[in-house]
Amino acid sequence: MLDTLLTPIGQLLMITGSEGPKRGSGMAVLPVIEHAALGIKDGRIAFVGSAEEAKGIEAKERIDCSGKVVSPGLVDPHTHLVFGGSREHEMALKQQGMSYLEILSRGGGILSTVKATKAESEEALFQKGMFHLDRSLNLGVTTMEAKSGYGLDRETELKQLRVVKQLNEAHEMDIVSTFLGAHALPPEFKGKPEAFLNSMLDLLPEIKAQGLAEFVDIFCETGVFTVEQSHKFLASAIEMGFGVKIHADEIDPLGGTEMACEIGAVTADHLVGVSEKGISLLGTAPTIAVLLPGTTFYLGKESYAPARSIIEAGGAVALSTDFNPGSSPTENLQFIMNLAALRLKMKPEEIWNAVTVNAAHAIGRGKEAGAIEVGRWADIVLWDAPNYHYLPYHYGVNHVNTVWKKGRKAGERKPSYA
């Protein structure tokens, strides 16, 4: 007997993922079962088929999903979940035309978040993280990546990573941890980027020993870290057994994407300024392009990452919120799906693959998350939507009806925080 049977389902999105991320034209393929059924037993998917086939199946609970969509739980593969404070006061400064560097010179920008994060206790950061995770879960996200990077020193970076580990143990959400100590150059290391990067590399043995992170990331950009510095830093992380990621070509086409593909980075993220060569390499390399249109939108920029070119080159694209207090203060991955349609010109099928299977592979969870397959954990979402085209179309609200995490109801008709 099943624990739960969802039937009849208007549309069941049969996204699979064990074979790898969807690439190129494959991203436009989205198998759908109409008038479907899905069964859950012991927290795992135990049956997938038509509603007709499920008529004789016994279940402790039967849920009518007529006229609704069921998908895998969403995966958010690039967030800065753990941080102190917030930066709403900077919005007025930006509206007055003040540049990021001017705000930074006044003690704002990332340095204000670093200061606030250093001042917060682990317990305060933990409680804040729980709040944001609850909100994300209610918006349909069941697996998430979380980066450090608001410490820029040993003590605070390790504090952030410890909090991420505690959140993963305490919350229903599955959280994958990334060390982003190389997020910016702190004032005390001005003019000495190599010395700072070496101080961050010195943390890796301790991070590895304590199981505090699976991935290492770096911000490769004009005024931050060069391609050469980033290459050396990530190569050292690979030698120590970490997967690597890179914030690349967000503003200028420095060649971070090319370097990421050459060294085998799991992802290259942002890519608003990616070069033609970088796009071509993404079409053949295993590196996944993680695009963050919410950041471009919030910063008021006109140029978005070239999703269409990357897909047409044969690349794999994932989408993420880039949730952070400065450039993308939103947990709403559904809104990112809207932006992907409106600004990245992605097709509905591509968008669904980008927030499920591809996002899961972008954080090393391709065999656990982002797909509907018998035997997998039942991380699924029931949407108040008549078809899968509807979510990218209807923006700014929460379409979640019910979220199941490992077969247990984890969120149900809770308020939207769009």
Coordinates of C-alpha atoms in Angstrom, one line a residue:
M1 CA 0.0 0.0 0.0
L2 CA 1.3 3.5 -0.9
D3 CA 1.5 6.3 1.6
T4 CA 0.3 8.9 -0.8
L5 CA -1.2 8.8 -4.3
L6 CA -1.5 11.9 -6.4
T7 CA -4.2 11.3 -9.0
P8 CA -5.4 12.4 -11.5
I9 CA -2.6 14.9 -12.2
G10 CA -3.3 17.4 -15.1
Q11 CA 0.3 17.4 -16.2
L12 CA 3.2 15.4 -14.7
L13 CA 6.6 16.7 -15.8
M14 CA 8.7 13.6 -16.4
I15 CA 12.1 15.3 -16.0
T16 CA 14.8 12.8 -15.5
G17 CA 18.4 13.4 -14.6
S18 CA 20.6 10.5 -13.8
E19 CA 22.2 10.5 -17.3
G20 CA 23.4 14.1 -16.9
P21 CA 22.3 17.7 -17.5
K22 CA 20.2 18.6 -20.5
R23 CA 22.3 20.3 -23.2
G24 CA 21.6 22.4 -26.3
S25 CA 18.4 21.3 -28.1
G26 CA 17.9 18.7 -25.5
M27 CA 16.9 21.5 -23.1
A28 CA 13.7 22.0 -25.2
V29 CA 12.6 18.4 -24.5
L30 CA 10.2 18.0 -21.6
P31 CA 8.2 14.7 -21.5
V32 CA 4.8 15.2 -20.0
I33 CA 2.2 12.6 -18.9
E34 CA -1.4 14.0 -19.1
H35 CA -4.0 12.7 -16.7
A36 CA -1.2 11.0 -14.7
A37 CA -0.6 9.5 -11.2
L38 CA 2.4 9.5 -8.8
G39 CA 2.7 7.4 -5.8
I40 CA 4.9 7.8 -2.7
K41 CA 6.0 5.2 -0.2
D42 CA 8.6 5.5 2.6
G43 CA 9.5 8.9 1.3
R44 CA 10.4 7.8 -2.2
I45 CA 8.6 7.8 -5.5
A46 CA 7.1 4.3 -5.9
F47 CA 4.8 4.7 -8.8
V48 CA 4.6 6.8 -12.0
G49 CA 2.0 6.2 -14.7
S50 CA -1.4 7.1 -15.9
A51 CA -4.4 7.8 -13.7
E52 CA -6.1 4.8 -15.3
E53 CA -3.3 2.5 -14.3
A54 CA -3.4 3.8 -10.7
K55 CA -7.2 3.1 -10.2
G56 CA -6.6 -0.2 -8.5
I57 CA -3.7 1.0 -6.3
E58 CA -4.4 1.3 -2.6
A59 CA -3.1 4.3 -0.7
K60 CA -3.5 5.7 2.8
E61 CA -4.0 9.2 1.2
R62 CA -5.3 10.1 -2.2
I63 CA -4.9 13.7 -3.4
D64 CA -6.9 15.1 -6.3
C65 CA -4.6 17.0 -8.6
S66 CA -7.1 17.6 -11.4
G67 CA -6.2 20.6 -13.5
K68 CA -2.8 21.0 -11.8
V69 CA 0.9 20.5 -12.6
V70 CA 3.3 18.2 -10.7
S71 CA 7.1 18.8 -11.1
P72 CA 10.3 17.9 -9.3
G73 CA 11.2 20.2 -6.4
L74 CA 13.0 23.2 -7.7
V75 CA 16.8 23.5 -7.2
D76 CA 18.5 26.8 -6.5
P77 CA 22.2 26.4 -7.4
H78 CA 23.7 29.7 -6.5
T79 CA 22.8 31.6 -3.3
H80 CA 24.6 33.6 -0.6
L81 CA 22.2 32.3 2.1
V82 CA 24.1 33.1 5.3
F83 CA 24.7 36.8 5.9
G84 CA 24.2 39.5 8.5
G85 CA 22.1 42.6 8.1
S86 CA 20.6 43.9 4.9
R87 CA 21.2 46.8 2.5
E88 CA 17.9 48.4 1.7
H89 CA 19.3 51.9 2.5
E90 CA 21.6 51.5 -0.6
M91 CA 18.6 51.6 -3.0
A92 CA 18.1 55.3 -2.5
L93 CA 21.8 56.0 -3.1
K94 CA 21.6 54.0 -6.4
Q95 CA 18.5 55.9 -7.5
Q96 CA 20.5 59.1 -7.0
G97 CA 23.1 57.8 -9.4
M98 CA 25.8 56.8 -7.0
S99 CA 28.0 54.1 -8.3
Y100 CA 28.9 50.9 -6.6
L101 CA 32.4 52.1 -6.0
E102 CA 31.1 55.3 -4.4
I103 CA 28.8 53.3 -2.1
L104 CA 31.8 51.0 -1.3
S105 CA 34.0 54.0 -0.4
R106 CA 31.3 55.1 2.1
G107 CA 31.5 51.7 3.8
G108 CA 28.6 50.2 2.0
G109 CA 28.4 47.5 -0.6
I110 CA 29.8 44.1 0.2
L111 CA 32.0 45.5 3.0
S112 CA 28.9 46.5 5.0
T113 CA 27.6 43.0 4.8
V114 CA 31.0 41.7 5.8
K115 CA 30.9 44.0 8.9
A116 CA 27.4 42.9 9.8
T117 CA 28.2 39.2 9.3
K118 CA 31.3 39.4 11.5
A119 CA 29.2 41.1 14.2
E120 CA 26.4 38.4 14.2
S121 CA 26.5 35.4 16.4
E122 CA 26.3 31.9 14.9
E123 CA 22.9 31.5 16.5
A124 CA 21.6 34.8 15.0
L125 CA 22.9 33.8 11.5
F126 CA 21.3 30.3 12.0
Q127 CA 17.9 31.8 12.8
K128 CA 18.1 34.2 9.9
G129 CA 19.0 31.3 7.6
M130 CA 16.1 29.2 8.8
F131 CA 13.7 32.1 8.0
H132 CA 15.0 32.4 4.4
L133 CA 15.0 28.6 3.9
D134 CA 11.3 28.4 5.1
R135 CA 10.5 31.1 2.5
S136 CA 12.3 29.3 -0.3
L137 CA 10.7 26.0 0.6
N138 CA 7.2 27.6 0.4
L139 CA 8.2 28.9 -3.0
G140 CA 8.9 25.3 -4.3
V141 CA 12.7 25.0 -3.7
T142 CA 13.7 21.7 -2.1
T143 CA 17.5 21.7 -2.7
M144 CA 19.8 24.7 -2.5
E145 CA 23.5 25.7 -2.7
A146 CA 24.8 28.2 -0.1
K147 CA 28.1 30.1 -0.3
S148 CA 30.2 31.8 2.3
G149 CA 32.1 34.9 1.3
Y150 CA 30.9 37.6 3.8
G151 CA 33.8 37.1 6.1
L152 CA 37.0 37.5 4.1
D153 CA 38.9 36.2 7.1
R154 CA 39.4 32.9 8.7
E155 CA 37.1 33.2 11.7
T156 CA 34.0 34.6 9.9
E157 CA 34.3 32.4 6.8
L158 CA 34.4 29.3 9.0
K159 CA 31.5 30.7 11.0
Q160 CA 29.4 31.0 7.9
L161 CA 30.3 27.5 6.7
R162 CA 29.5 26.1 10.2
V163 CA 26.1 27.8 10.0
V164 CA 25.4 26.3 6.6
K165 CA 26.2 22.8 7.9
Q166 CA 23.9 23.4 10.9
L167 CA 21.1 24.6 8.6
N168 CA 21.5 21.5 6.4
E169 CA 21.2 19.3 9.5
A170 CA 18.2 21.2 11.0
H171 CA 16.1 22.2 8.0
E172 CA 14.1 20.0 5.6
M173 CA 15.9 21.6 2.7
D174 CA 19.0 19.9 1.4
I175 CA 21.8 22.4 1.3
V176 CA 25.1 22.1 -0.6
S177 CA 27.9 24.2 0.8
T178 CA 30.5 26.3 -1.2
F179 CA 33.5 28.2 0.2
L180 CA 33.7 31.6 -1.4
G181 CA 36.4 33.2 0.7
A182 CA 37.7 34.8 -2.4
H183 CA 34.6 37.0 -2.8
A184 CA 36.4 40.4 -2.6
L185 CA 39.7 41.8 -1.5
P186 CA 39.4 43.2 2.1
P187 CA 40.9 46.6 2.8
E188 CA 43.7 45.2 4.9
F189 CA 45.0 43.3 1.9
K190 CA 44.8 46.2 -0.6
G191 CA 47.5 45.7 -3.2
K192 CA 48.2 42.2 -2.0
P193 CA 45.7 39.9 -3.7
E194 CA 48.1 36.9 -3.8
A195 CA 48.7 37.1 -0.1
F196 CA 45.0 37.2 0.6
L197 CA 44.3 34.3 -1.7
N198 CA 47.0 32.3 0.0
S199 CA 45.3 33.0 3.3
M200 CA 42.1 31.6 1.9
L201 CA 43.8 28.5 0.5
D202 CA 45.2 27.9 4.0
L203 CA 41.7 27.3 5.2
L204 CA 41.0 24.5 2.8
P205 CA 42.5 21.6 4.8
E206 CA 40.4 22.6 7.8
I207 CA 37.3 23.0 5.7
K208 CA 37.9 19.5 4.1
A209 CA 38.6 17.9 7.5
Q210 CA 35.4 19.3 9.0
G211 CA 33.2 18.6 6.0
L212 CA 32.3 22.3 5.7
A213 CA 32.2 22.6 1.9
E214 CA 32.1 20.5 -1.2
F215 CA 32.9 23.3 -3.7
V216 CA 35.3 26.3 -3.8
D217 CA 34.4 29.4 -5.7
I218 CA 36.1 32.7 -6.6
F219 CA 35.0 36.1 -8.0
C220 CA 36.9 36.6 -11.2
E221 CA 36.2 40.2 -12.4
T222 CA 37.8 43.6 -13.1
G223 CA 38.9 45.1 -9.8
V224 CA 38.6 41.8 -7.9
F225 CA 40.7 38.7 -9.0
T226 CA 42.3 38.2 -12.4
V227 CA 41.9 35.1 -14.6
E228 CA 45.5 34.1 -13.7
Q229 CA 44.9 34.5 -10.0
S230 CA 41.6 32.6 -10.2
H231 CA 43.2 29.8 -12.2
K232 CA 45.9 29.3 -9.6
F233 CA 43.5 29.4 -6.7
L234 CA 41.0 27.0 -8.3
A235 CA 43.7 24.6 -9.4
S236 CA 44.9 24.4 -5.8
A237 CA 41.4 23.7 -4.6
I238 CA 41.1 20.9 -7.2
E239 CA 44.3 19.3 -5.9
M240 CA 42.8 19.2 -2.4
G241 CA 39.7 17.4 -3.7
F242 CA 37.1 20.1 -4.0
G243 CA 34.8 20.7 -6.9
V244 CA 35.2 24.2 -8.3
K245 CA 33.0 27.0 -9.5
I246 CA 33.6 30.6 -10.7
H247 CA 31.9 33.9 -10.7
A248 CA 32.9 34.7 -14.3
D249 CA 32.5 37.5 -16.9
E250 CA 29.7 39.2 -15.0
I251 CA 30.8 42.7 -16.3
D252 CA 33.8 42.3 -18.5
P253 CA 34.8 39.4 -20.9
L254 CA 38.0 38.7 -19.0
G255 CA 38.1 35.0 -20.0
G256 CA 36.9 33.5 -16.8
T257 CA 34.5 31.3 -18.7
E258 CA 37.2 29.9 -21.0
M259 CA 39.4 29.2 -18.0
A260 CA 36.5 27.5 -16.2
C261 CA 35.9 25.1 -19.1
E262 CA 39.6 24.4 -19.5
I263 CA 40.1 23.4 -15.8
G264 CA 36.9 21.4 -15.6
A265 CA 34.9 23.7 -13.3
V266 CA 31.5 22.3 -12.5
T267 CA 29.9 25.7 -13.2
A268 CA 30.6 29.2 -14.6
D269 CA 28.2 31.7 -13.1
H270 CA 26.8 35.1 -14.2
L271 CA 28.3 35.3 -17.8
V272 CA 26.6 38.5 -18.8
G273 CA 29.8 39.5 -20.6
V274 CA 30.9 36.1 -21.8
S275 CA 32.9 36.1 -25.1
E276 CA 32.1 34.2 -28.3
K277 CA 34.9 31.9 -27.5
G278 CA 33.5 31.3 -24.0
I279 CA 30.1 30.5 -25.5
S280 CA 31.7 28.1 -27.9
L281 CA 33.6 26.3 -25.2
L282 CA 30.4 26.0 -23.0
G283 CA 28.9 24.1 -26.0
T284 CA 31.4 21.3 -25.7
A285 CA 32.8 21.4 -22.1
P286 CA 31.0 19.7 -19.2
T287 CA 30.9 23.1 -17.3
I288 CA 27.3 24.2 -16.7
A289 CA 26.4 27.9 -17.3
V290 CA 24.5 29.2 -14.2
L291 CA 22.6 32.3 -15.2
L292 CA 21.3 34.9 -12.7
P293 CA 18.9 37.2 -14.4
G294 CA 17.6 38.5 -11.1
T295 CA 20.9 40.2 -10.5
T296 CA 20.9 42.0 -13.9
F297 CA 17.2 43.0 -13.3
Y298 CA 17.9 44.4 -9.7
L299 CA 21.0 46.3 -10.8
G300 CA 19.0 48.0 -13.6
K301 CA 21.2 46.7 -16.3
E302 CA 20.0 46.3 -19.9
S303 CA 22.2 43.5 -21.1
Y304 CA 21.4 39.9 -19.9
A305 CA 23.4 36.8 -20.2
P306 CA 23.2 35.3 -23.7
A307 CA 21.2 32.2 -22.8
R308 CA 20.0 31.6 -26.3
S309 CA 23.5 31.6 -27.7
I310 CA 24.8 29.2 -25.0
I311 CA 21.9 26.8 -25.6
E312 CA 22.3 27.0 -29.4
A313 CA 26.0 26.3 -29.0
G314 CA 25.1 23.1 -27.3
G315 CA 25.6 24.2 -23.7
A316 CA 23.8 23.3 -20.5
V317 CA 22.1 26.2 -18.7
A318 CA 20.8 26.4 -15.1
L319 CA 19.0 29.2 -13.5
S320 CA 19.3 30.6 -9.9
T321 CA 18.2 33.5 -7.7
D322 CA 21.7 34.5 -6.6
F323 CA 19.9 35.4 -3.4
N324 CA 22.1 37.9 -1.5
P325 CA 21.5 41.2 0.3
G326 CA 23.2 43.5 -2.2
S327 CA 22.4 42.6 -5.8
S328 CA 19.6 40.1 -5.8
P329 CA 17.5 40.2 -2.5
T330 CA 15.0 37.5 -3.5
E331 CA 14.3 33.9 -2.7
N332 CA 11.8 33.6 -5.4
L333 CA 13.0 31.2 -8.1
Q334 CA 9.6 31.4 -9.7
F335 CA 10.3 35.0 -10.5
I336 CA 13.6 34.0 -12.0
M337 CA 11.7 31.7 -14.3
N338 CA 9.6 34.7 -15.4
L339 CA 12.8 36.7 -16.1
A340 CA 14.2 33.8 -18.1
A341 CA 11.2 33.9 -20.4
L342 CA 11.0 37.7 -20.7
R343 CA 14.7 38.7 -20.7
L344 CA 16.7 35.6 -21.6
K345 CA 14.2 34.5 -24.2
M346 CA 14.2 30.9 -23.0
K347 CA 11.4 28.5 -23.9
P348 CA 9.2 27.1 -21.1
E349 CA 10.7 23.6 -21.5
E350 CA 14.2 25.0 -21.2
I351 CA 13.3 27.0 -18.1
W352 CA 11.9 23.9 -16.3
N353 CA 15.0 21.9 -17.1
A354 CA 17.2 24.8 -16.0
V355 CA 15.6 25.0 -12.5
T356 CA 15.4 21.2 -11.9
V357 CA 17.8 18.7 -13.5
N358 CA 20.4 21.1 -14.7
A359 CA 20.4 23.0 -11.4
A360 CA 20.8 19.7 -9.6
H361 CA 23.9 18.7 -11.6
A362 CA 25.3 22.2 -11.1
I363 CA 25.7 21.4 -7.4
G364 CA 26.6 17.7 -7.6
R365 CA 23.1 16.4 -6.9
G366 CA 22.1 15.1 -10.3
K367 CA 21.3 11.6 -8.9
E368 CA 19.4 12.9 -5.9
A369 CA 17.4 16.0 -6.9
G370 CA 15.7 17.8 -9.8
A371 CA 14.0 14.8 -11.4
I372 CA 11.0 12.4 -11.1
E373 CA 12.1 8.8 -11.2
V374 CA 10.9 5.7 -9.4
G375 CA 13.2 5.1 -6.4
R376 CA 14.3 8.7 -5.9
W377 CA 13.3 10.8 -2.9
A378 CA 9.9 12.3 -3.4
D379 CA 10.9 15.9 -3.7
I380 CA 7.9 17.2 -5.7
V381 CA 5.7 20.2 -6.0
L382 CA 2.0 20.5 -6.8
W383 CA 1.4 23.7 -8.7
D384 CA -1.9 25.7 -9.0
A385 CA -1.3 26.0 -12.7
P386 CA -3.3 24.5 -15.6
N387 CA -0.1 23.6 -17.6
Y388 CA 3.6 24.0 -17.4
H389 CA 3.6 27.1 -19.7
Y390 CA 1.7 29.0 -17.0
L391 CA 4.5 29.6 -14.4
P392 CA 6.9 31.4 -16.7
Y393 CA 3.9 33.5 -18.0
H394 CA 2.1 34.6 -14.8
Y395 CA 4.7 36.5 -12.8
G396 CA 5.1 37.9 -9.3
V397 CA 3.1 35.5 -7.3
N398 CA 3.6 32.1 -5.6
H399 CA 1.9 29.3 -7.6
V400 CA 2.8 26.5 -5.1
N401 CA -0.1 24.4 -3.8
T402 CA 1.9 21.8 -1.9
V403 CA 5.5 20.9 -1.5
W404 CA 6.7 17.4 -0.5
K405 CA 10.2 16.9 0.7
K406 CA 11.3 13.3 1.0
G407 CA 7.6 12.3 0.8
R408 CA 6.5 14.5 3.7
K409 CA 4.3 17.6 3.2
A410 CA 6.7 20.4 3.9
G411 CA 4.8 23.4 2.6
E412 CA 1.1 23.9 1.7
R413 CA -0.7 27.1 0.6
K414 CA 1.5 29.3 2.7
P415 CA 1.8 33.1 2.0
S416 CA 3.7 34.3 -1.0
Y417 CA 6.8 36.4 -0.4
A418 CA 7.1 37.5 -4.1

